[in-house]
Short mmCIF file of C-alpha atoms in Angstrom, two decimals:
data_model
loop_
_atom_site.label_atom_id
_atom_site.label_comp_id
_atom_site.label_asym_id
_atom_site.label_seq_id
_atom_site.Cartn_x
_atom_site.Cartn_y
_atom_site.Cartn_z
CA UNK A 1 -57.50 63.02 -89.22
CA UNK A 2 -55.80 65.09 -86.56
CA UNK A 3 -59.00 65.82 -84.71
CA UNK A 4 -62.70 65.05 -84.67
CA UNK A 5 -64.34 66.77 -87.60
CA UNK A 6 -68.02 67.70 -87.65
CA UNK A 7 -70.13 69.12 -90.44
CA UNK A 8 -71.88 71.36 -90.99
CA UNK A 9 -70.70 73.74 -88.29
CA UNK A 10 -74.02 75.56 -88.41
CA UNK A 11 -77.41 74.46 -89.70
CA UNK A 12 -80.63 76.43 -89.82
CA UNK A 13 -83.67 74.40 -90.79
CA UNK A 14 -87.39 74.83 -90.92
CA UNK A 15 -89.57 73.02 -88.43
CA UNK A 16 -90.64 69.68 -89.81
CA UNK A 17 -87.63 69.15 -92.07
CA UNK A 18 -85.11 66.34 -91.65
CA UNK A 19 -81.43 67.07 -90.95
CA UNK A 20 -78.26 65.01 -91.06
CA UNK A 21 -75.21 65.81 -88.98
CA UNK A 22 -71.88 64.22 -89.78
CA UNK A 23 -68.96 63.22 -87.57
CA UNK A 24 -65.54 62.06 -88.72
CA UNK A 25 -63.67 60.68 -85.70
CA UNK A 26 -59.95 60.51 -85.10
CA UNK A 27 -58.45 57.74 -87.19
CA UNK A 28 -58.11 54.54 -85.19
CA UNK A 29 -60.53 55.54 -82.45
CA UNK A 30 -62.97 52.71 -81.94
CA UNK A 31 -65.42 54.53 -79.67
CA UNK A 32 -67.67 57.32 -80.94
CA UNK A 33 -70.19 59.35 -78.95
CA UNK A 34 -72.87 61.92 -79.67
CA UNK A 35 -73.85 64.47 -77.04
CA UNK A 36 -76.29 67.37 -77.13
CA UNK A 37 -75.64 70.72 -75.48
CA UNK A 38 -78.62 72.99 -74.97
CA UNK A 39 -78.22 76.64 -74.02
CA UNK A 40 -77.00 76.97 -70.45
CA UNK A 41 -76.99 73.23 -69.91
CA UNK A 42 -74.37 70.56 -69.57
CA UNK A 43 -73.83 67.90 -72.14
CA UNK A 44 -76.53 65.27 -72.56
CA UNK A 45 -75.55 61.79 -73.74
CA UNK A 46 -77.32 60.63 -76.91
CA UNK A 47 -75.67 57.54 -78.37
CA UNK A 48 -72.45 55.49 -78.22
CA UNK A 49 -70.75 53.26 -80.80
CA UNK A 50 -67.93 50.87 -79.99
CA UNK A 51 -66.41 48.79 -82.76
CA UNK A 52 -68.85 46.25 -84.14
CA UNK A 53 -70.96 46.09 -80.99
CA UNK A 54 -74.59 47.14 -80.95
CA UNK A 55 -74.77 50.87 -80.20
CA UNK A 56 -76.11 52.19 -76.91
CA UNK A 57 -79.05 54.33 -78.02
CA UNK A 58 -80.43 54.89 -74.54
CA UNK A 59 -79.92 58.65 -74.64
CA UNK A 60 -81.83 59.38 -77.83
CA UNK A 61 -84.73 61.64 -76.78
CA UNK A 62 -87.32 60.33 -79.24
CA UNK A 63 -87.76 58.03 -82.23
CA UNK A 64 -87.19 61.03 -84.49
CA UNK A 65 -83.51 60.69 -83.64
CA UNK A 66 -81.31 57.99 -85.16
CA UNK A 67 -77.63 57.49 -85.82
CA UNK A 68 -75.44 55.13 -87.72
CA UNK A 69 -71.75 54.52 -88.04
CA UNK A 70 -70.54 53.09 -91.29
CA UNK A 71 -67.42 50.99 -91.52
CA UNK A 72 -66.48 51.77 -87.95
CA UNK A 73 -65.56 55.32 -88.88
CA UNK A 74 -67.85 58.15 -89.99
CA UNK A 75 -71.11 58.60 -88.13
CA UNK A 76 -74.31 60.38 -89.11
CA UNK A 77 -76.91 61.64 -86.66
CA UNK A 78 -80.31 62.11 -88.28
CA UNK A 79 -83.18 64.10 -86.83
CA UNK A 80 -86.49 63.67 -88.60
CA UNK A 81 -89.35 66.17 -88.55
CA UNK A 82 -87.31 68.66 -86.54
CA UNK A 83 -88.94 70.61 -83.72
CA UNK A 84 -87.86 73.88 -82.15
CA UNK A 85 -86.78 72.09 -78.99
CA UNK A 86 -84.20 70.23 -81.08
CA UNK A 87 -82.24 73.47 -81.38
CA UNK A 88 -78.90 72.85 -79.67
CA UNK A 89 -75.24 72.19 -80.30
CA UNK A 90 -74.65 68.56 -81.24
CA UNK A 91 -71.19 67.39 -80.22
CA UNK A 92 -69.41 64.30 -81.41
CA UNK A 93 -66.45 62.77 -79.59
CA UNK A 94 -64.19 59.78 -80.10
CA UNK A 95 -61.76 57.83 -77.96
CA UNK A 96 -59.28 54.96 -78.46
CA UNK A 97 -61.49 52.71 -76.32
CA UNK A 98 -64.46 53.02 -74.03
CA UNK A 99 -62.45 53.79 -70.94
CA UNK A 100 -60.35 56.64 -72.27
CA UNK A 101 -60.93 60.35 -72.19
CA UNK A 102 -62.82 61.77 -75.12
CA UNK A 103 -61.73 64.18 -77.82
CA UNK A 104 -64.62 66.38 -78.89
CA UNK A 105 -65.31 67.97 -82.24
CA UNK A 106 -66.36 71.60 -82.52
CA UNK A 107 -70.00 70.67 -82.83
CA UNK A 108 -72.88 71.46 -85.14
CA UNK A 109 -75.10 74.31 -84.02
CA UNK A 110 -78.63 73.42 -85.09
CA UNK A 111 -81.32 76.07 -85.16
CA UNK A 112 -84.89 75.06 -85.96
CA UNK A 113 -87.06 77.98 -87.03
CA UNK B 1 -80.78 62.21 -67.03
CA UNK B 2 -78.52 62.47 -64.02
CA UNK B 3 -76.38 65.59 -63.76
CA UNK B 4 -73.67 66.71 -61.44
CA UNK B 5 -74.14 69.75 -59.22
CA UNK B 6 -71.51 72.22 -60.36
CA UNK B 7 -70.91 75.56 -58.68
CA UNK B 8 -70.68 78.39 -59.05
CA UNK B 9 -72.69 78.87 -62.24
CA UNK B 10 -70.62 81.91 -63.14
CA UNK B 11 -67.69 83.90 -61.86
CA UNK B 12 -66.42 87.37 -62.72
CA UNK B 13 -62.88 87.98 -61.46
CA UNK B 14 -59.91 90.27 -61.91
CA UNK B 15 -56.82 89.12 -63.75
CA UNK B 16 -54.34 87.61 -61.31
CA UNK B 17 -56.95 86.28 -58.89
CA UNK B 18 -57.29 82.61 -58.02
CA UNK B 19 -60.46 80.71 -58.90
CA UNK B 20 -62.10 77.65 -57.41
CA UNK B 21 -65.06 75.63 -58.66
CA UNK B 22 -66.46 72.28 -57.62
CA UNK B 23 -68.79 69.46 -58.46
CA UNK B 24 -70.76 67.16 -56.22
CA UNK B 25 -72.82 64.09 -56.92
CA UNK B 26 -75.05 61.67 -55.05
CA UNK B 27 -73.38 58.84 -56.97
CA UNK B 28 -69.87 57.47 -56.88
CA UNK B 29 -67.62 57.98 -59.88
CA UNK B 30 -64.29 56.26 -60.52
CA UNK B 31 -63.05 58.96 -62.86
CA UNK B 32 -63.46 62.72 -62.68
CA UNK B 33 -62.64 64.94 -65.62
CA UNK B 34 -62.46 68.70 -66.05
CA UNK B 35 -63.05 70.27 -69.46
CA UNK B 36 -62.88 73.82 -70.79
CA UNK B 37 -65.05 75.04 -73.65
CA UNK B 38 -64.29 78.15 -75.69
CA UNK B 39 -67.05 79.81 -77.75
CA UNK B 40 -67.84 77.85 -80.90
CA UNK B 41 -65.62 74.96 -79.91
CA UNK B 42 -66.04 71.59 -78.30
CA UNK B 43 -64.87 70.93 -74.74
CA UNK B 44 -61.15 70.29 -74.32
CA UNK B 45 -59.86 68.01 -71.58
CA UNK B 46 -57.84 69.83 -68.92
CA UNK B 47 -57.29 67.29 -66.17
CA UNK B 48 -58.27 63.66 -65.56
CA UNK B 49 -58.42 62.12 -62.08
CA UNK B 50 -58.54 58.35 -61.55
CA UNK B 51 -58.06 57.71 -57.82
CA UNK B 52 -59.91 58.90 -54.74
CA UNK B 53 -57.85 61.57 -53.01
CA UNK B 54 -55.72 62.20 -56.09
CA UNK B 55 -54.43 65.75 -56.50
CA UNK B 56 -53.21 66.59 -60.00
CA UNK B 57 -51.77 69.77 -61.47
CA UNK B 58 -51.51 71.00 -65.04
CA UNK B 59 -49.68 74.31 -65.08
CA UNK B 60 -51.80 76.82 -63.15
CA UNK B 61 -54.62 74.30 -62.82
CA UNK B 62 -55.00 71.94 -59.88
CA UNK B 63 -57.81 69.44 -59.45
CA UNK B 64 -58.64 66.93 -56.75
CA UNK B 65 -60.69 63.74 -56.70
CA UNK B 66 -62.68 63.70 -53.46
CA UNK B 67 -62.11 60.93 -50.92
CA UNK B 68 -65.77 59.91 -51.04
CA UNK B 69 -65.56 59.72 -54.86
CA UNK B 70 -68.63 61.94 -54.99
CA UNK B 71 -66.96 65.28 -55.53
CA UNK B 72 -64.11 67.11 -57.22
CA UNK B 73 -62.76 70.63 -57.36
CA UNK B 74 -60.73 72.65 -59.83
CA UNK B 75 -58.51 75.57 -58.88
CA UNK B 76 -56.98 78.06 -61.29
CA UNK B 77 -54.21 80.20 -59.90
CA UNK B 78 -53.16 83.65 -61.10
CA UNK B 79 -55.90 83.88 -63.73
CA UNK B 80 -55.21 85.43 -67.12
CA UNK B 81 -57.64 86.72 -69.78
CA UNK B 82 -57.37 83.54 -71.88
CA UNK B 83 -58.81 81.54 -68.97
CA UNK B 84 -62.20 82.91 -70.02
CA UNK B 85 -64.62 80.15 -70.99
CA UNK B 86 -66.97 77.55 -69.63
CA UNK B 87 -65.54 74.89 -67.37
CA UNK B 88 -67.30 71.54 -67.08
CA UNK B 89 -66.80 68.73 -64.65
CA UNK B 90 -67.63 65.21 -65.78
CA UNK B 91 -67.81 61.91 -63.98
CA UNK B 92 -67.47 58.37 -65.25
CA UNK B 93 -69.15 55.54 -63.36
CA UNK B 94 -67.35 52.89 -61.38
CA UNK B 95 -69.07 49.84 -62.78
CA UNK B 96 -71.80 48.58 -64.97
CA UNK B 97 -72.15 48.13 -68.69
CA UNK B 98 -72.41 51.84 -69.38
CA UNK B 99 -69.23 52.98 -67.68
CA UNK B 100 -68.14 54.74 -70.85
CA UNK B 101 -70.78 57.43 -70.43
CA UNK B 102 -69.77 60.76 -69.01
CA UNK B 103 -72.16 62.65 -66.78
CA UNK B 104 -71.59 66.39 -67.04
CA UNK B 105 -72.18 69.32 -64.75
CA UNK B 106 -73.93 72.39 -66.16
CA UNK B 107 -70.71 74.35 -66.30
CA UNK B 108 -69.09 77.37 -64.69
CA UNK B 109 -68.82 80.46 -66.88
CA UNK B 110 -65.59 82.26 -66.05
CA UNK B 111 -65.01 85.88 -67.03
CA UNK B 112 -61.62 87.49 -66.35
CA UNK B 113 -61.38 91.25 -66.30
CA UNK B 114 -57.94 92.42 -67.53
#
């Protein structure tokens, strides 16, 4: 597509429920990133996918967080047993390779109540 | 995780004024990036800097990559109302297996009074 597409744009969930956030990167971009933006904070790295290489999961805050990227394209970030501190904007970005500037999606605003 | 020190946190200026913001780090970066984020949107890349000492302009925006590679600044000249938003600096490491990661500052919230 023309840009990075994320869905849903907003998600309100009850504490303890699981959520799935989707990212559709720019066609042909081999690198895909997930970042988290909490209120008043900068962007926090979560996970990175590059082609068929093993993902860098070093930024995932707990084992409740996981992500996969199927077929080198669409990625899903899953948060299990959501907690209130998970409330944030989750941003996905893609780039042609690991050294290029990113293009960000509009994000998913997650609110855990 | 590591974050850049970005200042000021917020600015409230009159239309037509010039603006300056900067980022500093204790670590060396080989790339500095400046992004702008509008409400409800993801950050959009404004300027990318790849060499120490580099000075780059994009319209009314000018950014510089510090000689020490530990700092960068962004200037906006003759501000207009649509400059309103949050500006983020980001650095990319010089070496190592994780040089694709961006480290972000906490942002500068810019408000322009017409």
